[in-house]
CSV table of C-alpha atoms and ligand atoms in Angstrom, one decimal:
chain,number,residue,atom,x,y,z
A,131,UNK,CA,-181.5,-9.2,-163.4
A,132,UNK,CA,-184.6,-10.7,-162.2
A,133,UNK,CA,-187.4,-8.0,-163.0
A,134,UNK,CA,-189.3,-9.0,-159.9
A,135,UNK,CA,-186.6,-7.8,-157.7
A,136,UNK,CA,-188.2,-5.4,-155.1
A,137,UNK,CA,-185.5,-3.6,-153.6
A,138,UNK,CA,-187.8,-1.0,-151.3
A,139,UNK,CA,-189.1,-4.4,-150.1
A,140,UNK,CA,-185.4,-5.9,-149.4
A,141,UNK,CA,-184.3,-3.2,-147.6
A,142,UNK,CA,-187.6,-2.5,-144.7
A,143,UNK,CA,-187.3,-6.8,-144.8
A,144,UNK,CA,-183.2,-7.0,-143.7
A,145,UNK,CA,-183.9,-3.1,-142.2
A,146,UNK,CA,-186.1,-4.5,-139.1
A,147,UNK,CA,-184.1,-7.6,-138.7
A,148,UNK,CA,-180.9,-5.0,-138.4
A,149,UNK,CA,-183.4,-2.6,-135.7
A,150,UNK,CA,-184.4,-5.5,-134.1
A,151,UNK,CA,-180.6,-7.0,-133.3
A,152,UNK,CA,-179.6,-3.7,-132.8
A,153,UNK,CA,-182.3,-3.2,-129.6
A,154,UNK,CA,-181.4,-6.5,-128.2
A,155,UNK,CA,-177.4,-6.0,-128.8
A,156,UNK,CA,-177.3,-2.1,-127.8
A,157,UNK,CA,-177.7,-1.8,-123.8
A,158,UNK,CA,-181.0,-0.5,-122.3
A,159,UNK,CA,-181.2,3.5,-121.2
A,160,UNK,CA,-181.6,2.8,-117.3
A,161,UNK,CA,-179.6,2.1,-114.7
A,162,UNK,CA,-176.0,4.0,-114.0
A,163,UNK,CA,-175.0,4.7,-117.9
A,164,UNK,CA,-178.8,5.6,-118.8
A,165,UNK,CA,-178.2,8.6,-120.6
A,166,UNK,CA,-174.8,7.4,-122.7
A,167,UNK,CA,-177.4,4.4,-123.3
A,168,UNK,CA,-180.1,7.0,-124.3
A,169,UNK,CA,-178.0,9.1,-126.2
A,170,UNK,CA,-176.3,6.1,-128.3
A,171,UNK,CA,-180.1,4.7,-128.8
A,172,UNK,CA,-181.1,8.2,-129.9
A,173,UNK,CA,-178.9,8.5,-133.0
A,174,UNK,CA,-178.7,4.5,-133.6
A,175,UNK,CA,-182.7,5.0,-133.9
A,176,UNK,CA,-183.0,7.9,-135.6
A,177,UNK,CA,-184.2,6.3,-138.7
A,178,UNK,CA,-180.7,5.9,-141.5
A,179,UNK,CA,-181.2,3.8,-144.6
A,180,UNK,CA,-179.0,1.2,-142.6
A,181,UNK,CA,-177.3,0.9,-146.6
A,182,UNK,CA,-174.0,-0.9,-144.8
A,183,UNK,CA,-175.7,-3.6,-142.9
A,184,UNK,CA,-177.8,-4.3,-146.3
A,185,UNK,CA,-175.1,-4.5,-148.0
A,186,UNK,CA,-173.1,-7.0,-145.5
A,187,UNK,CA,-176.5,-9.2,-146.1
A,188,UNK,CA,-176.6,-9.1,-149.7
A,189,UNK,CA,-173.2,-9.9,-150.1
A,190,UNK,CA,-173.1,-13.0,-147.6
A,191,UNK,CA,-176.5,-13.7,-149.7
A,192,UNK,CA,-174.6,-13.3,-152.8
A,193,UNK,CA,-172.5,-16.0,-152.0
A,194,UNK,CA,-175.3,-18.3,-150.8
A,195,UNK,CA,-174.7,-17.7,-147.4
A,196,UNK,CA,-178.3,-16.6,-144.9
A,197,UNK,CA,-178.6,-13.1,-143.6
A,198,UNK,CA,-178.9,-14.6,-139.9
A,199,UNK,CA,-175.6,-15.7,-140.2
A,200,UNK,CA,-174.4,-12.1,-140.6
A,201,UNK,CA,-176.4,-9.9,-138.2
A,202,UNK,CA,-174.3,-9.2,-135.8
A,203,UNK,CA,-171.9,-7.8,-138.0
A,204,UNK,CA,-174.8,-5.8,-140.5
A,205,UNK,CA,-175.1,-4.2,-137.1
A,206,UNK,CA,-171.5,-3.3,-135.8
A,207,UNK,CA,-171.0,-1.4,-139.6
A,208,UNK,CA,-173.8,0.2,-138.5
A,209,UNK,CA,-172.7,1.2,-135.3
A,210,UNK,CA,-169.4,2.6,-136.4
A,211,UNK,CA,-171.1,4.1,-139.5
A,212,UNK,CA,-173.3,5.9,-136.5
A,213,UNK,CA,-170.3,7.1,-134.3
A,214,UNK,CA,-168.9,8.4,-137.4
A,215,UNK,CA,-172.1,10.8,-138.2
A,216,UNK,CA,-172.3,11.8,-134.2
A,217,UNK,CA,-168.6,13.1,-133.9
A,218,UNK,CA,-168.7,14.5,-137.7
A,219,UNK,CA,-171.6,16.8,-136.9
A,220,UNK,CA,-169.7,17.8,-133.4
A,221,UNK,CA,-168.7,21.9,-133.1
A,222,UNK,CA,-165.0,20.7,-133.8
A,223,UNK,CA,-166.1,19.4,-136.8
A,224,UNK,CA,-169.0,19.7,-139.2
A,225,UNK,CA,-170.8,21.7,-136.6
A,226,UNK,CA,-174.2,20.7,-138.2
A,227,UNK,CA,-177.5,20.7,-135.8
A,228,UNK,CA,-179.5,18.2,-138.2
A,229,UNK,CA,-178.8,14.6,-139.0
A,230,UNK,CA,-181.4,12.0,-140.3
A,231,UNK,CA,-183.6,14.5,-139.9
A,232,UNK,CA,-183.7,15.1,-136.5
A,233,UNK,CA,-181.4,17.8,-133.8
A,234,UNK,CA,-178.1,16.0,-134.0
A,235,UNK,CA,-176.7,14.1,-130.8
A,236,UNK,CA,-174.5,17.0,-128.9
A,237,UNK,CA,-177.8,18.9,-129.4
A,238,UNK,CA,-179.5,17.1,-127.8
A,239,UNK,CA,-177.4,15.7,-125.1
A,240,UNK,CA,-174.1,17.9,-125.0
A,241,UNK,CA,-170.6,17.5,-127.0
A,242,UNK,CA,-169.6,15.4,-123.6
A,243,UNK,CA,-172.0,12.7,-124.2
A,244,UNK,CA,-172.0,12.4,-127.7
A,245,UNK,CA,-168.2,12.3,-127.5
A,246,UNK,CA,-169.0,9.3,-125.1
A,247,UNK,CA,-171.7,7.5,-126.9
A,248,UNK,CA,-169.7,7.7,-130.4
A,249,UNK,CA,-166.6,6.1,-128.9
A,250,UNK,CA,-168.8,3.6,-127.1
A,251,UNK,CA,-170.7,2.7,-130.0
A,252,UNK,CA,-167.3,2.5,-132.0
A,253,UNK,CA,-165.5,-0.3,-129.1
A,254,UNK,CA,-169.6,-2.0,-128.8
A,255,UNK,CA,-169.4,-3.3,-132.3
A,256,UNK,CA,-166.4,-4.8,-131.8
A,257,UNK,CA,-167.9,-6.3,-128.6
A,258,UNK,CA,-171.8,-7.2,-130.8
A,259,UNK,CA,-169.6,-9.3,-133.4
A,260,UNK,CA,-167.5,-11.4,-130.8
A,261,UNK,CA,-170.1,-12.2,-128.6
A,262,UNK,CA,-173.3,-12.8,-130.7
A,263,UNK,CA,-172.0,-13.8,-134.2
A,264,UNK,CA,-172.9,-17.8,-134.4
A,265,UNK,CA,-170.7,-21.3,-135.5
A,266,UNK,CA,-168.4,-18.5,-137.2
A,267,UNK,CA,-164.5,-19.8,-137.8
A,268,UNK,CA,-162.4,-17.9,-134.6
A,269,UNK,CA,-160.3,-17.1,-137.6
A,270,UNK,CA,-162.7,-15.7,-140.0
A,271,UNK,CA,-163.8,-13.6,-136.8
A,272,UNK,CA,-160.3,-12.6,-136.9
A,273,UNK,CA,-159.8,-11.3,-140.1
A,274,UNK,CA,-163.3,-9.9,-140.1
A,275,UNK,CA,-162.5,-7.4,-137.0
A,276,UNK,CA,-159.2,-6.8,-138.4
A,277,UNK,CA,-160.7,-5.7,-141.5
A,278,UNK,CA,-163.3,-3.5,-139.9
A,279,UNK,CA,-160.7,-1.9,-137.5
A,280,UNK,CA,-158.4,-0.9,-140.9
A,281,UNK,CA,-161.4,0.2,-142.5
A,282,UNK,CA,-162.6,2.2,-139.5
A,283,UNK,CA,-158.7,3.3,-138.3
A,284,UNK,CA,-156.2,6.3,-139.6
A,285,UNK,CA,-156.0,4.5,-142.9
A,286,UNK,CA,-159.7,4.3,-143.3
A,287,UNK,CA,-162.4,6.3,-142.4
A,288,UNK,CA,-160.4,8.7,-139.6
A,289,UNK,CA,-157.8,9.3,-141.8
A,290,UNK,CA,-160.9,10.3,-144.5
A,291,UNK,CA,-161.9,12.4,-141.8
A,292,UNK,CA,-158.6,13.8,-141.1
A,293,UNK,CA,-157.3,14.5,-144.8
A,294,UNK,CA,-161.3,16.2,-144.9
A,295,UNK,CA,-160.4,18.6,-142.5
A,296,UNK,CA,-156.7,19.7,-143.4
A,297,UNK,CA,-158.5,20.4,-147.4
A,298,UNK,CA,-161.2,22.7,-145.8
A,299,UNK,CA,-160.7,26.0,-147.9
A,300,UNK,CA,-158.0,24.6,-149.9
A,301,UNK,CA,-158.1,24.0,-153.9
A,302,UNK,CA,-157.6,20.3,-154.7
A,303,UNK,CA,-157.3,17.8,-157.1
A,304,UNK,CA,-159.9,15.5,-158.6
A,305,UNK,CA,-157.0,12.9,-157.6
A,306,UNK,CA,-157.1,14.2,-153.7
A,307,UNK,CA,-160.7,14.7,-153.8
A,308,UNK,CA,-160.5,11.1,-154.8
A,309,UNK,CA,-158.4,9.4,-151.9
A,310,UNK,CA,-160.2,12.1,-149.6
A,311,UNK,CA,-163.6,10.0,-150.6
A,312,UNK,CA,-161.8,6.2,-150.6
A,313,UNK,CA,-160.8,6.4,-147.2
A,314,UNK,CA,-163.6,8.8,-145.2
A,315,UNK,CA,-166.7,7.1,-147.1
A,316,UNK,CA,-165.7,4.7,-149.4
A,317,UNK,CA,-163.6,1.9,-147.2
A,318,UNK,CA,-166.6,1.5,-144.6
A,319,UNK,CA,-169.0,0.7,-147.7
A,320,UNK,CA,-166.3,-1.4,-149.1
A,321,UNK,CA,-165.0,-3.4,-145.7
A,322,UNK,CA,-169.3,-4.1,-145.5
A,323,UNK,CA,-168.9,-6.2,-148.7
A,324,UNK,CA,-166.4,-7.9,-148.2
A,325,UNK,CA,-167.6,-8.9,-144.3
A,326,UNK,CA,-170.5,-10.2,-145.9
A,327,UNK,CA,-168.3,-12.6,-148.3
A,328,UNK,CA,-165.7,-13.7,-145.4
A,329,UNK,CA,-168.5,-14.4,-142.9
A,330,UNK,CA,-170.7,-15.9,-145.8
A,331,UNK,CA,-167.8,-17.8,-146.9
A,332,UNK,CA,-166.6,-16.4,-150.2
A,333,UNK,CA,-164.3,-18.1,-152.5
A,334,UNK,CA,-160.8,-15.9,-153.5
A,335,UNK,CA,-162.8,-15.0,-156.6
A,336,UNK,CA,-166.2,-13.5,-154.7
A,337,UNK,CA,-164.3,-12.1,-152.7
A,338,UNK,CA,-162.3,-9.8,-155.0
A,339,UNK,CA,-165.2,-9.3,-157.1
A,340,UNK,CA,-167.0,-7.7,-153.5
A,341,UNK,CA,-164.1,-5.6,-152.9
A,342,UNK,CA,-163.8,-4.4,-156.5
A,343,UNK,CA,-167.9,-3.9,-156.2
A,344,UNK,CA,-167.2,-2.2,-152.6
A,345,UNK,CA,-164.9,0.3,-153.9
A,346,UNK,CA,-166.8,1.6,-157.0
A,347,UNK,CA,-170.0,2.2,-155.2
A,348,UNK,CA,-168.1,3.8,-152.5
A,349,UNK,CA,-167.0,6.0,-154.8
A,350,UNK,CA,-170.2,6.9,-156.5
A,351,UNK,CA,-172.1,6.7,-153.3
A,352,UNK,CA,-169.9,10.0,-152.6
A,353,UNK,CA,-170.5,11.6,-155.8
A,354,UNK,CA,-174.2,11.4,-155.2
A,355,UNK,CA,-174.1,12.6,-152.0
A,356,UNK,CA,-171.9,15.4,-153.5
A,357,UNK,CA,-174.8,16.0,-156.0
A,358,UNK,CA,-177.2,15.5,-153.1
A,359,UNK,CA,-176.0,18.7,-151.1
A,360,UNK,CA,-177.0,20.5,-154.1
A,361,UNK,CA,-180.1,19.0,-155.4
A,362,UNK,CA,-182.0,17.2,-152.5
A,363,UNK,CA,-184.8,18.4,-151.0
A,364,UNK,CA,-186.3,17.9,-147.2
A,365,UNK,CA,-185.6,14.0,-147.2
A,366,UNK,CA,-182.2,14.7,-147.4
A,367,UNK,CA,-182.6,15.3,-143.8
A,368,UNK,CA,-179.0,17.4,-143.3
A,369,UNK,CA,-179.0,21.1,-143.8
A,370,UNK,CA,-178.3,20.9,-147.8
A,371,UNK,CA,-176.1,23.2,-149.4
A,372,UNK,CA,-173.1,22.4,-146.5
A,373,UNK,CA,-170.7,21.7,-148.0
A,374,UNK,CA,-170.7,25.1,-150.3
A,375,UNK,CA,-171.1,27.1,-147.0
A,376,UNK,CA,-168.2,25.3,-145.8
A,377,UNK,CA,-166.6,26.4,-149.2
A,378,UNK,CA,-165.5,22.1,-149.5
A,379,UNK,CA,-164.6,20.8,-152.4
A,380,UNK,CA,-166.8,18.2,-153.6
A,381,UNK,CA,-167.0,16.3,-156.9
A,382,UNK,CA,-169.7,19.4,-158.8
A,383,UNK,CA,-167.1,22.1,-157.2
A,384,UNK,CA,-164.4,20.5,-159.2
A,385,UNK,CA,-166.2,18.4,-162.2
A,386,UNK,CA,-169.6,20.5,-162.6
A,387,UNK,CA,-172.5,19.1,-161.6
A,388,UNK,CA,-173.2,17.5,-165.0
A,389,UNK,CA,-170.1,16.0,-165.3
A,390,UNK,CA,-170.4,14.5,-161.4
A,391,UNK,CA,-173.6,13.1,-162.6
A,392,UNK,CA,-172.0,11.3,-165.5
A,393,UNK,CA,-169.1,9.8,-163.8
A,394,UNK,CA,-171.5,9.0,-161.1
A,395,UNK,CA,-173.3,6.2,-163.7
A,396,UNK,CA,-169.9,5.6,-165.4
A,397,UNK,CA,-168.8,4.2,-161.7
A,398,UNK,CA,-172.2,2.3,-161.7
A,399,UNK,CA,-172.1,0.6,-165.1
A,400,UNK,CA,-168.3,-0.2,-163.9
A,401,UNK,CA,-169.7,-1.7,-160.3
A,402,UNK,CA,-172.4,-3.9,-162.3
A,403,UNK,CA,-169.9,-5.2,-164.8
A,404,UNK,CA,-167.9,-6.4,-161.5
A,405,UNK,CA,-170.8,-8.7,-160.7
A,406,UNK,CA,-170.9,-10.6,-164.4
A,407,UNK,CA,-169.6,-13.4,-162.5
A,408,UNK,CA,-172.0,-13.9,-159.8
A,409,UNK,CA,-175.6,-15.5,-160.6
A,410,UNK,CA,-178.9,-14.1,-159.7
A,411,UNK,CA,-178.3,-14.0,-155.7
A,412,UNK,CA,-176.3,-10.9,-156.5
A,413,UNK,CA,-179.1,-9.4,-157.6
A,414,UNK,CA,-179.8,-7.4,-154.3
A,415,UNK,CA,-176.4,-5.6,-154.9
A,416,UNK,CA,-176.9,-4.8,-158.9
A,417,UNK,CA,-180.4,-3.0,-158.2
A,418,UNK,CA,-178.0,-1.2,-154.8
A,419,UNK,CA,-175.7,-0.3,-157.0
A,420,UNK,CA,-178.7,1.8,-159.1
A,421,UNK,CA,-180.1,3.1,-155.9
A,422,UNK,CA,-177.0,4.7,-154.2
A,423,UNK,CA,-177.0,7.2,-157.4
A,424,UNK,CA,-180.7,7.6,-157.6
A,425,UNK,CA,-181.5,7.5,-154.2
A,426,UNK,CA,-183.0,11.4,-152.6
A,427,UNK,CA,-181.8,11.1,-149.1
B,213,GRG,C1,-165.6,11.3,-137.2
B,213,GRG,C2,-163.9,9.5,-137.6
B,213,GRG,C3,-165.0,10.3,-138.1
B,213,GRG,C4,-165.4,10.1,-139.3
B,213,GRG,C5,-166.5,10.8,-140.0
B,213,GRG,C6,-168.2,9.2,-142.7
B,213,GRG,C7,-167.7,10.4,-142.0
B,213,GRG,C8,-166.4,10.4,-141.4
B,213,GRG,C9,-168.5,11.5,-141.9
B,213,GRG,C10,-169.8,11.6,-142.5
B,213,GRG,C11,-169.9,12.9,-143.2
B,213,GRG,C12,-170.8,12.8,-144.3
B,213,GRG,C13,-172.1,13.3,-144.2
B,213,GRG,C14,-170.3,12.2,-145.4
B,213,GRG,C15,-171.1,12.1,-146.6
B,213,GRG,C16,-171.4,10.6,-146.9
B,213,GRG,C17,-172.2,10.0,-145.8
B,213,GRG,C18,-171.4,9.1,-144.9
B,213,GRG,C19,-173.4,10.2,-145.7
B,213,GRG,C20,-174.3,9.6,-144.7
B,213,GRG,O1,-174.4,8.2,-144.9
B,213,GRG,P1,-175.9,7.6,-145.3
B,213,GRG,O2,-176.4,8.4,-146.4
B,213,GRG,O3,-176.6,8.0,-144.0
B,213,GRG,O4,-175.8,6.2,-145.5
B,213,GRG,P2,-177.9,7.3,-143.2
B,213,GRG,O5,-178.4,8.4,-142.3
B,213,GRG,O6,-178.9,6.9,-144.2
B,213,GRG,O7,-177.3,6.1,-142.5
């Protein structure tokens, strides 16, 4: 890997392009729908690492394709990635008060309206990719929103959600834990990747190596995060220790947290020999693939 890499740098770089589409895609907070549009603004703007629409750049990049090209669609992930935290820290579910560091959105603005500004922040990046994404194939577009709507659906990320809440206070398996993970986490990270090759026109080959990539640091993104409730500090920015007080099971609860550590770079060293076959443009996702397991918040 190319020791000059600066990944801090890489990610404020593609991180204000992402802020900046995202103000001009997202609607203004005045007029009729002010508050939905000030409450969707609040938690879109509360200051994430924005790791999915990165990772939609540096895989189109990967492939030799411009970040531009992909915008709109860096953003959508975001979008639904930001839905996703709003109605998991609602009173039906998580119940959690702080979320990037800030009151979390039904805090602030009531469960009604962050009900509201999930599910419209869910349908706007559908809208964000259709209508802003530029001399994209109708049928890449296609397959694109198809693949975001599986990822995001009751196969993907709800089901995740779903198959969380029906193992609250129940023993599982390292297997459940596993597919628990895949689908609630790990097939958002993973549809980002492979976005980023369809839109940045990937060959058969890229592609399945982004999707193979996608789904390993899905998996150890969650195993961090796992270690993360237990170790982070204040930049976490969540209340820490959660997911104990909500008696979950997580990767330490099951593994230990030495052992959750270890498979954590085992997964890594796995995601990096995924990308032997792409040059030195894949370097922005072999230093990522380091950060998601070292990273403190
Ligand atoms: C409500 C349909 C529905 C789904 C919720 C993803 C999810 C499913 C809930 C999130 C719960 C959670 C905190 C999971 C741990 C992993 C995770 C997604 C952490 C937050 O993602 P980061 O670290 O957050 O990328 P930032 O704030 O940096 O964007």
């Amino acid at each position: 890997m190319n020791s000059s890499f600066n990944l801090s740098e890489y990610f404020i770089q593609h991180g204000k392009a992402v802020e900046s589409a995202l103000d001009q895609y997202l609607p203004a907070a005045s007029g009729n729908f002010a508050k939905l549009h000030e409450s969707m603004r609040y938690s879109i703007f509360a200051g994430g690492k924005r790791l999915r629409p990165v990772l939609v750049i540096a895989a189109a990049e990967a492939v030799g394709a411009m970040a531009q090209e992909v915008l709109p669609a860096a953003c959508a992930m975001e979008m639904i990635h930001t839905y996703s935290l709003i109605h998991d820290d609602l009173p039906c579910m998580d119940d959690d008060d702080l979320r990037r560091g800030r009151p979390t959105n039904h805090r602030v603005y009531g469960e009604a309206l962050a009900v509201l500004a999930g599910d419209a922040l869910l349908t706007a990046a559908f809208e964000v990719i259709v209508r802003h994404s530029r001399g994209q194939d109708p049928k890449t577009l296609l397959k694109v929103i198809e693949k975001i709507a599986a990822a995001s659906g009751s196969e993907g990320m709800a089901g995740g959600q779903a198959f969380d809440l029906q193992s609250e206070k129940k023993k599982i398996s390292q297997a459940e834990l596993e597919t628990l993970h895949r689908h609630k986490t790990g097939k958002l990270i993973q549809v980002a990747l492979e976005v980023g090759g369809l839109m940045g026109k990937a060959n058969p080959q890229q592609l399945e190596i982004l999707a193979r990539y996608g789904e390993l640091i899905g998996l150890s993104f969650q195993i961090a995060d796992d270690v993360l409730d237990i170790e982070g500090g204040e930049e976490i920015g969540k209340d820490i220790g959660s997911d104990l007080a909500k008696e979950k099971a997580t990767y330490p609860s099951i593994l230990g947290l030495e052992k959750s550590k270890r498979l954590a770079q085992e997964i890594t060293e796995s995601a990096l020999q995924s990308l032997t076959a792409l040059d030195q443009r894949a370097d922005p996702l072999r230093a990522i693939a380091g950060f998601i397991i070292d990273r403190r918040s």
